[in-house]
Structures are given as C-alpha cells and as structure tokens.
mmCIF file of N, CA and C and ligand atoms in Angstrom:
data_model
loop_
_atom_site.group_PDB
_atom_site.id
_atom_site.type_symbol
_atom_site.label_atom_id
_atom_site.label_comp_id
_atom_site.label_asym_id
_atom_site.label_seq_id
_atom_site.Cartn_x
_atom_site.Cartn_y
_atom_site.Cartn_z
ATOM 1 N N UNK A 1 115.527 293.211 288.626
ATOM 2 C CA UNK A 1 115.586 292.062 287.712
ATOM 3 C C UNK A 1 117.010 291.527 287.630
ATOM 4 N N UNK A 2 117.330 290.071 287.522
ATOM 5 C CA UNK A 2 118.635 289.428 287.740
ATOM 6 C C UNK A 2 118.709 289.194 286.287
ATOM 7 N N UNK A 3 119.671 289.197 285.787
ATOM 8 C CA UNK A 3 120.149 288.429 284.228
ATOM 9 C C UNK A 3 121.153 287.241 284.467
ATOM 10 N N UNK A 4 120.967 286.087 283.941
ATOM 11 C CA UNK A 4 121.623 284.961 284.671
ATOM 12 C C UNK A 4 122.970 284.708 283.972
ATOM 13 N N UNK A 5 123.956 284.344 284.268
ATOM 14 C CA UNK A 5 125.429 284.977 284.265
ATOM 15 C C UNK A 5 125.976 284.519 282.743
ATOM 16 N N UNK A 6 126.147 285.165 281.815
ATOM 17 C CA UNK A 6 126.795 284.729 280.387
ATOM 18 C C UNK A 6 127.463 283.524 280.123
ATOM 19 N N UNK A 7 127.375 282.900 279.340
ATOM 20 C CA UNK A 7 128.557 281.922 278.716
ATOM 21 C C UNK A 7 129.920 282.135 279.190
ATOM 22 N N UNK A 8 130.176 283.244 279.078
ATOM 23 C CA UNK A 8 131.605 283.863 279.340
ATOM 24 C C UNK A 8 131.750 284.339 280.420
ATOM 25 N N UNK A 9 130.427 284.638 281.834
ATOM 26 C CA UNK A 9 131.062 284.042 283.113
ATOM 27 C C UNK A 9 131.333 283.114 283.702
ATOM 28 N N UNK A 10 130.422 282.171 282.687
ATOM 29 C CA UNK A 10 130.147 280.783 283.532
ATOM 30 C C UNK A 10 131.285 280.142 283.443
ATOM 31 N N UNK A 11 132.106 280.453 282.373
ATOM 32 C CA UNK A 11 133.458 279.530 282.009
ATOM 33 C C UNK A 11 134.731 280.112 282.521
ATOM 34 N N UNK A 12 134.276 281.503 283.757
ATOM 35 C CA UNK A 12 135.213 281.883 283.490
ATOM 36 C C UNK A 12 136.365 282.751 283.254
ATOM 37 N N UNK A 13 135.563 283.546 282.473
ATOM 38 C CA UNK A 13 135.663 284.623 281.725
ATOM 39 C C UNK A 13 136.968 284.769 280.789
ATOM 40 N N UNK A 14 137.702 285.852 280.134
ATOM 41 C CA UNK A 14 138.911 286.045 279.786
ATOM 42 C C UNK A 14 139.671 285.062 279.697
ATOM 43 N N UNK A 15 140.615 284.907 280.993
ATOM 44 C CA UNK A 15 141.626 283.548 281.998
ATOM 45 C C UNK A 15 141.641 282.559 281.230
ATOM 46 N N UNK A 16 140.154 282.236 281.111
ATOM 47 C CA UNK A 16 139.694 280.642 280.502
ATOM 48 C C UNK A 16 139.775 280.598 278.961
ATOM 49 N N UNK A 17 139.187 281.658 278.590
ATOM 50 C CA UNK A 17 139.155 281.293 277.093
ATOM 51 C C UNK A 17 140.566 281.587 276.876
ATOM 52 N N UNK A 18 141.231 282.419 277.078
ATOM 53 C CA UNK A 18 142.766 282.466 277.061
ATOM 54 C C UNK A 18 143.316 281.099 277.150
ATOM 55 N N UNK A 19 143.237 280.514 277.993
ATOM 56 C CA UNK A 19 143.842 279.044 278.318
ATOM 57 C C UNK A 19 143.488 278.254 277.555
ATOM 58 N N UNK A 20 142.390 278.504 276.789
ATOM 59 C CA UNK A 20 141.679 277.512 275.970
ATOM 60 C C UNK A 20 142.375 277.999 274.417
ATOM 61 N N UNK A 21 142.101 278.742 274.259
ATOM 62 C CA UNK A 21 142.916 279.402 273.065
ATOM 63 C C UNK A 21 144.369 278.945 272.709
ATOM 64 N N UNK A 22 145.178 278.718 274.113
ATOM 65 C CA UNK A 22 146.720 278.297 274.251
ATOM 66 C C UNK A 22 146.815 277.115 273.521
ATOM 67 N N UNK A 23 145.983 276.485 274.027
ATOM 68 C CA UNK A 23 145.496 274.674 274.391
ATOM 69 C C UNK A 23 145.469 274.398 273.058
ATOM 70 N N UNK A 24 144.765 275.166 272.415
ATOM 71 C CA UNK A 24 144.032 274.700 271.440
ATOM 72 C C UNK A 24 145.271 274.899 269.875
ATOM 73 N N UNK A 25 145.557 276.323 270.101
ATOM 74 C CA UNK A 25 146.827 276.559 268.810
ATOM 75 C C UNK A 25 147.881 275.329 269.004
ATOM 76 N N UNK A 26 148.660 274.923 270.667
ATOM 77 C CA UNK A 26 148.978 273.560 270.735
ATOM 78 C C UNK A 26 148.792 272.896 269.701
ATOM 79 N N UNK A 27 147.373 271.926 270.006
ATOM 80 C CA UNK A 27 146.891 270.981 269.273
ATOM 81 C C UNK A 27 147.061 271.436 267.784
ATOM 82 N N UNK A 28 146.728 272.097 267.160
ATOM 83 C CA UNK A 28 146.381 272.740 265.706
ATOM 84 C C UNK A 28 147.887 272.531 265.356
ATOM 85 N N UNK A 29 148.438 272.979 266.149
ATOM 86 C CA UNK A 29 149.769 273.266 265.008
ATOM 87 C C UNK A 29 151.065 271.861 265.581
ATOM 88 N N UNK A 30 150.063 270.807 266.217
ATOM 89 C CA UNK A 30 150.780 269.990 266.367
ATOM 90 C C UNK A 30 150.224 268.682 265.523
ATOM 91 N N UNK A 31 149.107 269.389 264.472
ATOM 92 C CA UNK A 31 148.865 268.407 263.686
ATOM 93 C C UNK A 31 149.521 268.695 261.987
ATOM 94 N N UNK A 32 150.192 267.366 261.765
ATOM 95 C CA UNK A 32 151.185 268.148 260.584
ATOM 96 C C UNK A 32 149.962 268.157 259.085
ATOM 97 N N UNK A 33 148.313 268.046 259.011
ATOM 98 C CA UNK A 33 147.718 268.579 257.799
ATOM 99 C C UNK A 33 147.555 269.935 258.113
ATOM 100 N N UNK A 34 147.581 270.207 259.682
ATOM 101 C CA UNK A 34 147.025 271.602 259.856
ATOM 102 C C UNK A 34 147.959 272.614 260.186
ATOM 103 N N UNK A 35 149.594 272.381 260.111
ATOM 104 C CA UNK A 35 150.524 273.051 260.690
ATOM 105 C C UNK A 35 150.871 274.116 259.830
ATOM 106 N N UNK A 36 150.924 273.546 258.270
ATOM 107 C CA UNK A 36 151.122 274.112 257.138
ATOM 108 C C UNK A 36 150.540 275.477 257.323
ATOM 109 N N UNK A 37 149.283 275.679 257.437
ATOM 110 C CA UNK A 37 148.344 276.256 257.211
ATOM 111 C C UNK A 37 149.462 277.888 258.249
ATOM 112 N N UNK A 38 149.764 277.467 258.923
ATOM 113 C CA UNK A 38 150.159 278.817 259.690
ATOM 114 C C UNK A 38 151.494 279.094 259.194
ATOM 115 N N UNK A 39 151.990 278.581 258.515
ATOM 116 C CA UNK A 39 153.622 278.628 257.808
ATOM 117 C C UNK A 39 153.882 280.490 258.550
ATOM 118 N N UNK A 40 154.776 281.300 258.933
ATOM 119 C CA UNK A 40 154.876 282.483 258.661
ATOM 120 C C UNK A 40 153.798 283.322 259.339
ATOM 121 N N UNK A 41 152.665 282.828 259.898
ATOM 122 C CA UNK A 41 152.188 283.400 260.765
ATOM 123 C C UNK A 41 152.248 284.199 261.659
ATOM 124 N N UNK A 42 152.175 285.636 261.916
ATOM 125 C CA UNK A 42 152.026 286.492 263.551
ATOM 126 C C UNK A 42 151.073 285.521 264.560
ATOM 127 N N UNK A 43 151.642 284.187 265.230
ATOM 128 C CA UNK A 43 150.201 283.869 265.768
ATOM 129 C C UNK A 43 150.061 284.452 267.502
ATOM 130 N N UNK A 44 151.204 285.809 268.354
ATOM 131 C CA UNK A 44 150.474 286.150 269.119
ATOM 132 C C UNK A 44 149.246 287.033 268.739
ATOM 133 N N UNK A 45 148.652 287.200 267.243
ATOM 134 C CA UNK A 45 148.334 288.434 266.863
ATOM 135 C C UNK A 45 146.896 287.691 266.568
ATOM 136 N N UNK A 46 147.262 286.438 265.828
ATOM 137 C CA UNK A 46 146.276 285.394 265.927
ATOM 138 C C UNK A 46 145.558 284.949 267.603
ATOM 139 N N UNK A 47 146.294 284.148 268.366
ATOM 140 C CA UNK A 47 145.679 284.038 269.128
ATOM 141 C C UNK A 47 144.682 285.541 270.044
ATOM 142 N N UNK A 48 144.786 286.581 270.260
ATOM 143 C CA UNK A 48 144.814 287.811 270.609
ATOM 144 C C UNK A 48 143.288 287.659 269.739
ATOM 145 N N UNK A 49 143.527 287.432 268.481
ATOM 146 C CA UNK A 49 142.132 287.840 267.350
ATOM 147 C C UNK A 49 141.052 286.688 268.124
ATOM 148 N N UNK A 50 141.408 285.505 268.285
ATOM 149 C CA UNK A 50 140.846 284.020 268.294
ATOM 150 C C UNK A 50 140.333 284.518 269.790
ATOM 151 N N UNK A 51 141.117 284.823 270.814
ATOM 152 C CA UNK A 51 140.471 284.717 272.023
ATOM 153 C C UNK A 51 139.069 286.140 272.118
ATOM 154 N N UNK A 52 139.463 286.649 271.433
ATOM 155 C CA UNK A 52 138.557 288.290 271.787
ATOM 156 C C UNK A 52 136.811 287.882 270.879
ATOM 157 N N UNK A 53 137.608 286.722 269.639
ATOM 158 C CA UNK A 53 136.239 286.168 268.967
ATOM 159 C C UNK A 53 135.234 285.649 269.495
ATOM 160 N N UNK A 54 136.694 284.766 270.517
ATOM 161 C CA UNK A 54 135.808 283.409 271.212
ATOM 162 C C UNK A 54 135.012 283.750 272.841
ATOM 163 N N UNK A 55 135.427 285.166 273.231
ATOM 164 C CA UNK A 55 134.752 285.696 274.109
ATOM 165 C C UNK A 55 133.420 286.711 273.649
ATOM 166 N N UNK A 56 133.662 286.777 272.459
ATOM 167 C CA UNK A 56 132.285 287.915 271.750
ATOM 168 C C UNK A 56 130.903 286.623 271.644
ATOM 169 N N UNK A 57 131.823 285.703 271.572
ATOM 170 C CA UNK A 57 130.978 284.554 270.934
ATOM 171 C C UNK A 57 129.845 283.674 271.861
ATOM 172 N N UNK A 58 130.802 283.612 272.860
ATOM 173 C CA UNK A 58 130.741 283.762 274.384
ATOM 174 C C UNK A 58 129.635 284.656 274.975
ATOM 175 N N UNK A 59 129.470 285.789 274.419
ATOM 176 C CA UNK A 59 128.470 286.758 275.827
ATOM 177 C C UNK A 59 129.582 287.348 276.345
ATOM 178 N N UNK A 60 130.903 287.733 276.092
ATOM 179 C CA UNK A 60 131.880 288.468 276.917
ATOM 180 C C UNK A 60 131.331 290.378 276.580
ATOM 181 N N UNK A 61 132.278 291.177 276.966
ATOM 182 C CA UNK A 61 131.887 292.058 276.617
ATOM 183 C C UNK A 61 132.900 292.783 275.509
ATOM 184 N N UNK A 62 134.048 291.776 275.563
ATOM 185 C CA UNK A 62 134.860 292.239 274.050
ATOM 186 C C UNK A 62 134.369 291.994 272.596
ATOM 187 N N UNK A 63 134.774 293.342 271.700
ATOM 188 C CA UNK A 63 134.016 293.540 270.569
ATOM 189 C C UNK A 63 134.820 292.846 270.270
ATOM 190 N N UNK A 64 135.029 291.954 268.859
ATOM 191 C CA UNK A 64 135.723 291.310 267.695
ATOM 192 C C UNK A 64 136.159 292.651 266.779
ATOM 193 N N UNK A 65 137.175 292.854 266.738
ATOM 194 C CA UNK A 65 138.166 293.721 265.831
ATOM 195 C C UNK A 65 138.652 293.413 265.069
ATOM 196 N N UNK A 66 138.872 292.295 264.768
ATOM 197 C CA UNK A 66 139.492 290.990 264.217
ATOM 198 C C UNK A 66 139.480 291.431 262.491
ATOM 199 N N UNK A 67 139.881 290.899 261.742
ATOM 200 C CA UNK A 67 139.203 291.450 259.944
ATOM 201 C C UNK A 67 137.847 290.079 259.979
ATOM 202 N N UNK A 68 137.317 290.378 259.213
ATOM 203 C CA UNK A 68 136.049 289.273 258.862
ATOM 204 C C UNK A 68 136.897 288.004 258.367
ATOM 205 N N UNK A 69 135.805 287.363 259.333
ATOM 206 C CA UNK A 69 136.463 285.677 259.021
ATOM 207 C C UNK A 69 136.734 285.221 257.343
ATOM 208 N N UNK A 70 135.784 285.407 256.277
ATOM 209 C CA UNK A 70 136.357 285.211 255.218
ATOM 210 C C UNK A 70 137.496 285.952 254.376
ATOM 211 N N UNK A 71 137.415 287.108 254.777
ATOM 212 C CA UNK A 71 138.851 288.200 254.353
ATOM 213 C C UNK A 71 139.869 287.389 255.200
ATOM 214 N N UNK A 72 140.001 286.889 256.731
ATOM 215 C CA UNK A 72 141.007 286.067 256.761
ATOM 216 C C UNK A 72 141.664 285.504 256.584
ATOM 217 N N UNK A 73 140.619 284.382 255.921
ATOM 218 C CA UNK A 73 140.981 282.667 255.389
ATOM 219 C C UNK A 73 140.951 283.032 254.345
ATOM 220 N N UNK A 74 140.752 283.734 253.179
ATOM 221 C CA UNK A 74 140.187 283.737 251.877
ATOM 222 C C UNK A 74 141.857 283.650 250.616
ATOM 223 N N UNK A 75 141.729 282.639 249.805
ATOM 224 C CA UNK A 75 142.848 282.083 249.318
ATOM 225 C C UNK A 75 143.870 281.349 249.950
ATOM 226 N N UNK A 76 143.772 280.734 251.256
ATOM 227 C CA UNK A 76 143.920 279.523 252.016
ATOM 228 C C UNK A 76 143.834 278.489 251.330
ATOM 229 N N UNK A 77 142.659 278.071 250.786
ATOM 230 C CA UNK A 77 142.480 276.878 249.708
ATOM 231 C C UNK A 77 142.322 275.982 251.177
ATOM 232 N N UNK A 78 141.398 276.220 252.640
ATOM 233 C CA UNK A 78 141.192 275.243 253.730
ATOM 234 C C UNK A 78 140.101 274.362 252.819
ATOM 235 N N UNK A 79 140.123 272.948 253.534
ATOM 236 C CA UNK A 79 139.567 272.083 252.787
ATOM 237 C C UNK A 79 138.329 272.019 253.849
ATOM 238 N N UNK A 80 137.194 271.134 253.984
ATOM 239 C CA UNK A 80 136.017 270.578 254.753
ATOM 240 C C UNK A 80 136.687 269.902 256.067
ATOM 241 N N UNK A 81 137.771 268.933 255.588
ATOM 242 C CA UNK A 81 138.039 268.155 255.969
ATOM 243 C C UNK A 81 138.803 268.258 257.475
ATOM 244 N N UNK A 82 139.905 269.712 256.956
ATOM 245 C CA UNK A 82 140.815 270.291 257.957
ATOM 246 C C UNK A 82 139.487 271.420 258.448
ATOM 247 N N UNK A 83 138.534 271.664 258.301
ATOM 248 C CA UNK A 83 137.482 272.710 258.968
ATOM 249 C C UNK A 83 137.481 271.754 260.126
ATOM 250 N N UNK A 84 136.862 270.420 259.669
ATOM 251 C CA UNK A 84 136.187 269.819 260.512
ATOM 252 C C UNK A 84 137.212 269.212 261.731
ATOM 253 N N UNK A 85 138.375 269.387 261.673
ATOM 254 C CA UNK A 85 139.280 268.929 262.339
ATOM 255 C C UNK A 85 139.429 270.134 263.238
ATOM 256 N N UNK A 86 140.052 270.957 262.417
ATOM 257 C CA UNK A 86 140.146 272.495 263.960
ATOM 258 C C UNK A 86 138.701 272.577 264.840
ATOM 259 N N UNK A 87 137.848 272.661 264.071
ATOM 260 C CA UNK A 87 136.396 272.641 264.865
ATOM 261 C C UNK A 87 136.500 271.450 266.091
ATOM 262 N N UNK A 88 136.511 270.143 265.827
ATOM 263 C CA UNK A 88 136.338 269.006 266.771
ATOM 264 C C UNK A 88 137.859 269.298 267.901
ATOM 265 N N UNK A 89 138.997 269.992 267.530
ATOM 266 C CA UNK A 89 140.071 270.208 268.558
ATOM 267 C C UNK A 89 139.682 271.256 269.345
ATOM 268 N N UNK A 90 138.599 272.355 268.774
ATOM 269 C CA UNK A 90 137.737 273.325 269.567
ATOM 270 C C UNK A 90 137.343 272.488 270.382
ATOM 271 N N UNK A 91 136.369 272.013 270.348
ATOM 272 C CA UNK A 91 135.362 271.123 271.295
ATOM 273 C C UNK A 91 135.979 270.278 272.478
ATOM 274 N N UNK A 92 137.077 269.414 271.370
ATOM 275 C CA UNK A 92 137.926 268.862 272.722
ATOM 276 C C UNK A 92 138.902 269.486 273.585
ATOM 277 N N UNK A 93 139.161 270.651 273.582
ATOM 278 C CA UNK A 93 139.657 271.945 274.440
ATOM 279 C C UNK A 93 138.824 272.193 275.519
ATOM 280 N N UNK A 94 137.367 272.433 275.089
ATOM 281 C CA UNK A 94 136.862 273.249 275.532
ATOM 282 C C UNK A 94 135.843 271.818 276.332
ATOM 283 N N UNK A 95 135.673 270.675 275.873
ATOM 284 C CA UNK A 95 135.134 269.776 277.005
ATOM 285 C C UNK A 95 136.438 269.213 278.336
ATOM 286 N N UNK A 96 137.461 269.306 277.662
ATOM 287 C CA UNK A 96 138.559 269.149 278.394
ATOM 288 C C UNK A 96 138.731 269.934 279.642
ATOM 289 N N UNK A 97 138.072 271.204 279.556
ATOM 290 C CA UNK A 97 138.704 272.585 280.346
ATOM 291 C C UNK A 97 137.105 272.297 281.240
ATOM 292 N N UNK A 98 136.508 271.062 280.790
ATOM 293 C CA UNK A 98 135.120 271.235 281.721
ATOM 294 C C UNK A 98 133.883 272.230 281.451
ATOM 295 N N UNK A 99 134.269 273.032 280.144
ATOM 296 C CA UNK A 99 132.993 273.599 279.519
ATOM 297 C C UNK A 99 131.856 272.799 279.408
ATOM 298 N N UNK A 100 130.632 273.027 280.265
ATOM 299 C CA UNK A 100 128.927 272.347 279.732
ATOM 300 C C UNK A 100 128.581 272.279 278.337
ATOM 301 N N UNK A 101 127.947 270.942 278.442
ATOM 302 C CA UNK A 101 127.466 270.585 276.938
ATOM 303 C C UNK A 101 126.711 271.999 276.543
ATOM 304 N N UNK A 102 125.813 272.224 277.082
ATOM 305 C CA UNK A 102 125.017 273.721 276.498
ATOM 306 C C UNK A 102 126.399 274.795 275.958
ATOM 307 N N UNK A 103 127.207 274.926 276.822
ATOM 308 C CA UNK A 103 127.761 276.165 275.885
ATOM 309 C C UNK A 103 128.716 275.851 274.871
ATOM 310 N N UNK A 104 129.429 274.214 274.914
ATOM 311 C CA UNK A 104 129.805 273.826 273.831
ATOM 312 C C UNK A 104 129.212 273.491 272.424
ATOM 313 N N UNK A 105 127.333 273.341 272.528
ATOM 314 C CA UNK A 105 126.933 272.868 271.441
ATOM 315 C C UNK A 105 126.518 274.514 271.158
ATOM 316 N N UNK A 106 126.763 275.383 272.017
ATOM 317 C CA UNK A 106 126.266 276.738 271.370
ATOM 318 C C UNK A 106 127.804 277.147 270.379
ATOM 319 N N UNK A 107 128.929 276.979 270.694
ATOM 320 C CA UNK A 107 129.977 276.762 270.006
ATOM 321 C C UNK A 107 130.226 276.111 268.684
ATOM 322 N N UNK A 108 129.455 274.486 268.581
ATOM 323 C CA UNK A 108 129.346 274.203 267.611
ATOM 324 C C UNK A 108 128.522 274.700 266.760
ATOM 325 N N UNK A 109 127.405 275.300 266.996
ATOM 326 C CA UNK A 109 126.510 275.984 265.878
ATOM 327 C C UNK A 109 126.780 276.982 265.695
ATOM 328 N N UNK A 110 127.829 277.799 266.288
ATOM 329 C CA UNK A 110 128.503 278.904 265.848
ATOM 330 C C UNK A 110 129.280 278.304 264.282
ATOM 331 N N UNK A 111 130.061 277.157 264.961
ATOM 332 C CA UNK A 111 131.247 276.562 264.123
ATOM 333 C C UNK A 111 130.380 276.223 262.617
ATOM 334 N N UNK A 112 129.115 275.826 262.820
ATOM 335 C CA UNK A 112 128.787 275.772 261.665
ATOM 336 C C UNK A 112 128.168 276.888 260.532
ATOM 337 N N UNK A 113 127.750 277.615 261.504
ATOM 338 C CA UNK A 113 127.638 279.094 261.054
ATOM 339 C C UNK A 113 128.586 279.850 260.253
ATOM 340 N N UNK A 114 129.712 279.523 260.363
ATOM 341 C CA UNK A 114 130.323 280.205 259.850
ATOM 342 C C UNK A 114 131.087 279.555 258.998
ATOM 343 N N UNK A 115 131.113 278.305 258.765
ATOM 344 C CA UNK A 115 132.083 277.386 257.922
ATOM 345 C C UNK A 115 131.941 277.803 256.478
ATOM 346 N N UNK A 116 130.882 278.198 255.988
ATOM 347 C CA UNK A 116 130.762 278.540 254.797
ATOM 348 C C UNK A 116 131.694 279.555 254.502
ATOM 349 N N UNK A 117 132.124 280.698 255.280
ATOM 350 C CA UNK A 117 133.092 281.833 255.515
ATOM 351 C C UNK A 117 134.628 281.273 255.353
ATOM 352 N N UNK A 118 134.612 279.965 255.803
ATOM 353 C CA UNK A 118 136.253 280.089 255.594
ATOM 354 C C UNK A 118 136.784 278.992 254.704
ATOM 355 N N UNK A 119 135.793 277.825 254.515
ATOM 356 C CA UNK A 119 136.125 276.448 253.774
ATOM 357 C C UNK A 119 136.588 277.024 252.198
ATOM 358 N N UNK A 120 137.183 276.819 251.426
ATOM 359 C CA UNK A 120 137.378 277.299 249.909
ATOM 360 C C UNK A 120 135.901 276.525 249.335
ATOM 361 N N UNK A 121 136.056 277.407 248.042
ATOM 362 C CA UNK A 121 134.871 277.193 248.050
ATOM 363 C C UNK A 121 135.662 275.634 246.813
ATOM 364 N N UNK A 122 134.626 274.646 246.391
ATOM 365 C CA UNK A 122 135.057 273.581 245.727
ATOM 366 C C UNK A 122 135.829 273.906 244.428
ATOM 367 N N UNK A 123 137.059 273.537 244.017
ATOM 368 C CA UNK A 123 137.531 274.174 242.914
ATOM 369 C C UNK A 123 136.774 273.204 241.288
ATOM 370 N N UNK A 124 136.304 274.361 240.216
ATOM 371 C CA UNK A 124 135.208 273.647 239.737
ATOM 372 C C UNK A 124 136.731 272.777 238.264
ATOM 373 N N UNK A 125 136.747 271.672 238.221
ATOM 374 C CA UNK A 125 137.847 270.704 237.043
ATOM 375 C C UNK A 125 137.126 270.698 236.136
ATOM 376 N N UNK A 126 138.016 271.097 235.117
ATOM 377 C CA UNK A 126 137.596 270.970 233.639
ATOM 378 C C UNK A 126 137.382 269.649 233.099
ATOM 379 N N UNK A 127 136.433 269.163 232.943
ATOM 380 C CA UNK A 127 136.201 268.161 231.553
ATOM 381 C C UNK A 127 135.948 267.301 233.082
HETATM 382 C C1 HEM B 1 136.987 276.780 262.986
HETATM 383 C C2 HEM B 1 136.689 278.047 262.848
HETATM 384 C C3 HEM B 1 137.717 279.127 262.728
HETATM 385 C C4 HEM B 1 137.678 280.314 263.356
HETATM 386 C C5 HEM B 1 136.587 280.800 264.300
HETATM 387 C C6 HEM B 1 138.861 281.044 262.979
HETATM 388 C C7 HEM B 1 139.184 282.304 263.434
HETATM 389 C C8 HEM B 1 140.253 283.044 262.991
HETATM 390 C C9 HEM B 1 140.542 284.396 263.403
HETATM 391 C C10 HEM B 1 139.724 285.197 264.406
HETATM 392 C C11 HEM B 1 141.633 284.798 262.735
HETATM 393 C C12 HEM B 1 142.351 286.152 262.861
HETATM 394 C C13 HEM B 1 141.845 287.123 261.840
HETATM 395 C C14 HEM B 1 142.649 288.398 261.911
HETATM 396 O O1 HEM B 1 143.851 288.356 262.189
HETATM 397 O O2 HEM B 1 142.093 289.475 261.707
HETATM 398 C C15 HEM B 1 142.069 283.677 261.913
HETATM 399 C C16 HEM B 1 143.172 283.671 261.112
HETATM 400 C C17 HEM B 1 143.719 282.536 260.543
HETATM 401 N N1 HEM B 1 143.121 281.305 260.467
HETATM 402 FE FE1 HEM B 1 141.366 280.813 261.256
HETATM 403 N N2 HEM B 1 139.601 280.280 262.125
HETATM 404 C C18 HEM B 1 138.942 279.092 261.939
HETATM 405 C C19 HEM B 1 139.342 278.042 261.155
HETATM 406 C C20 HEM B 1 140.551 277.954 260.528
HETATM 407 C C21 HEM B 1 141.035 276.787 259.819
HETATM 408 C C22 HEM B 1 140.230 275.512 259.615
HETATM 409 C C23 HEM B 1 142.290 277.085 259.392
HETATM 410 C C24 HEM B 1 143.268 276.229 258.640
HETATM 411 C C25 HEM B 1 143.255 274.919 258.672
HETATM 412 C C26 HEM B 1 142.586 278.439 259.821
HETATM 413 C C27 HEM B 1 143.754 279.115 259.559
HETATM 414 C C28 HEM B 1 143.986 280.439 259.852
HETATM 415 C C29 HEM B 1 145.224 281.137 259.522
HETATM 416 C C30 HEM B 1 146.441 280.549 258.836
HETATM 417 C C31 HEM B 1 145.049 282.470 259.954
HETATM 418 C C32 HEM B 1 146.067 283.616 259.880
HETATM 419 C C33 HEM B 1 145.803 284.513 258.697
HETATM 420 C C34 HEM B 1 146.829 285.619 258.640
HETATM 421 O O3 HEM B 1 147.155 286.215 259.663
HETATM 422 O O4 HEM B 1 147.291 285.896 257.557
HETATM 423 N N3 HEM B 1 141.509 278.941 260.492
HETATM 424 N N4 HEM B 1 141.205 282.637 262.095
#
C-alpha cells in the first residue's frame, strides 16, 4: 500500500518551511502595528518554535514542543485585527514560495482554529 506524500513533502519539507518562517518574521516585524509585539523577544527561539509548529501542522514528523499557543500569547492584549494581519502575511509567504491552494487553505483553517487561543479576549468597559 502507497500513502501519498504529506503536506510537508510536497512543499518540501524542513528547508521550505524554514525559508518560509524567515520570510515571514521579515514581513511581521517589518510592520510597525506588529513590530511592537516582539519588543525583547528570543526570536531564534521563536522562529525554531514557529517552524517545528508549522511542520507538525504540515504532516512533518516533528512533534511541537513549543508551550501551548495560549500560554504563549496570553496577556499580549493581540487584537483581531493584528491576528488577521500575521495570518494573511502567512498565506502570502507561503503562496509566494508556490505552496498549492489545498495546503494553504488547510493552513488557513488551522489559522482559524486556533485564533480563539491567542486573540485577547474583548476587554469588557464599564458603564
Ligand atoms: C497566526 C497564528 C500564530 C501562531 C501559529 C503563532 C505561533 C507562535 C509560537 C509557536 C510561538 C512560540 C511559543 C513558545 O516559545 O513556546 C509564539 C510566540 C509568540 N507570538 Fe505567536 N503565533 C501566532 C500569532 C501571533 C500574533 C498575531 C502575534 C502578535 C501580533 C504573535 C506574537 C507572538 C510573540 C510576541 C511571541 C513570543 C512570546 C515569548 O517568547 O514571550 N503571535 N507564537
């Protein structure tokens, strides 16, 4: 019996999402709502977490070690707004690098999967 080749061969493997990962912190931290956000950051420690995610996520065969996405982000105070922005610089990385619509929209329903995990939650104003 054949098993037909993962997300994470088809793209690739490792190499790629690595490159994509590069690409992508680039963009992120060359946008000044989203730069803030890493003030003081370890981000080879970050990217390292991001690529091993984005290959679990993938069909790779690396586990995520990573801490849980909301213990991550959690007191960030990330808005919808900047979610939806790192998410769409995902996508344009990863259509850029020639990733297929199929494994990018499997990406985005990851992305939405988990947004609830890192967005703050709405802060509730008095009166
Ligand atoms: C779009 C989906 C996202 C995914 C899949 C994701 C994934 C991750 C991962 C895997 C880590 C590392 C966790 C660890 O070190 O154990 C992390 C940390 C971090 N993320 Fe995200 N992230 C996302 C969105 C965002 C957004 C929207 C922001 C801010 C605008 C953000 C800001 C950060 C920061 C600042 C850290 C470093 C935390 C620290 O080391 O103290 N992330 N993220």
């Amino acid at each position: 019996m054949t098993t037909s080749p993962s997300y994470y061969d088809q793209i690739g493997g490792a190499p790629a999402v690595r490159d994509a990962v590069e690409r992508f912190y680039v963009l992120v931290l060359d946008d000044a709502d989203l730069r803030p956000y890493f003030a003081g950051v370890d981000m080879p420690r970050l990217k390292r977490h991001m690529v091993v995610l984005l290959c679990s996520v993938l069909g790779g065969p690396e586990p995520y070690e990573g801490r849980d996405l909301a213990e991550a982000h959690s007191g960030m105070g990330i808005t919808s707004e900047h979610y939806a922005k790192v998410g769409e610089i995902l996508v344009s990385v990863l259509q850029e690098a020639g990733v297929g619509d199929e494994i990018v929209q499997h990406v985005v329903l990851v992305l939405r999967k988990v947004e609830s995990s890192i967005v703050a939650e709405p802060v509730e104003t008095a009166g």
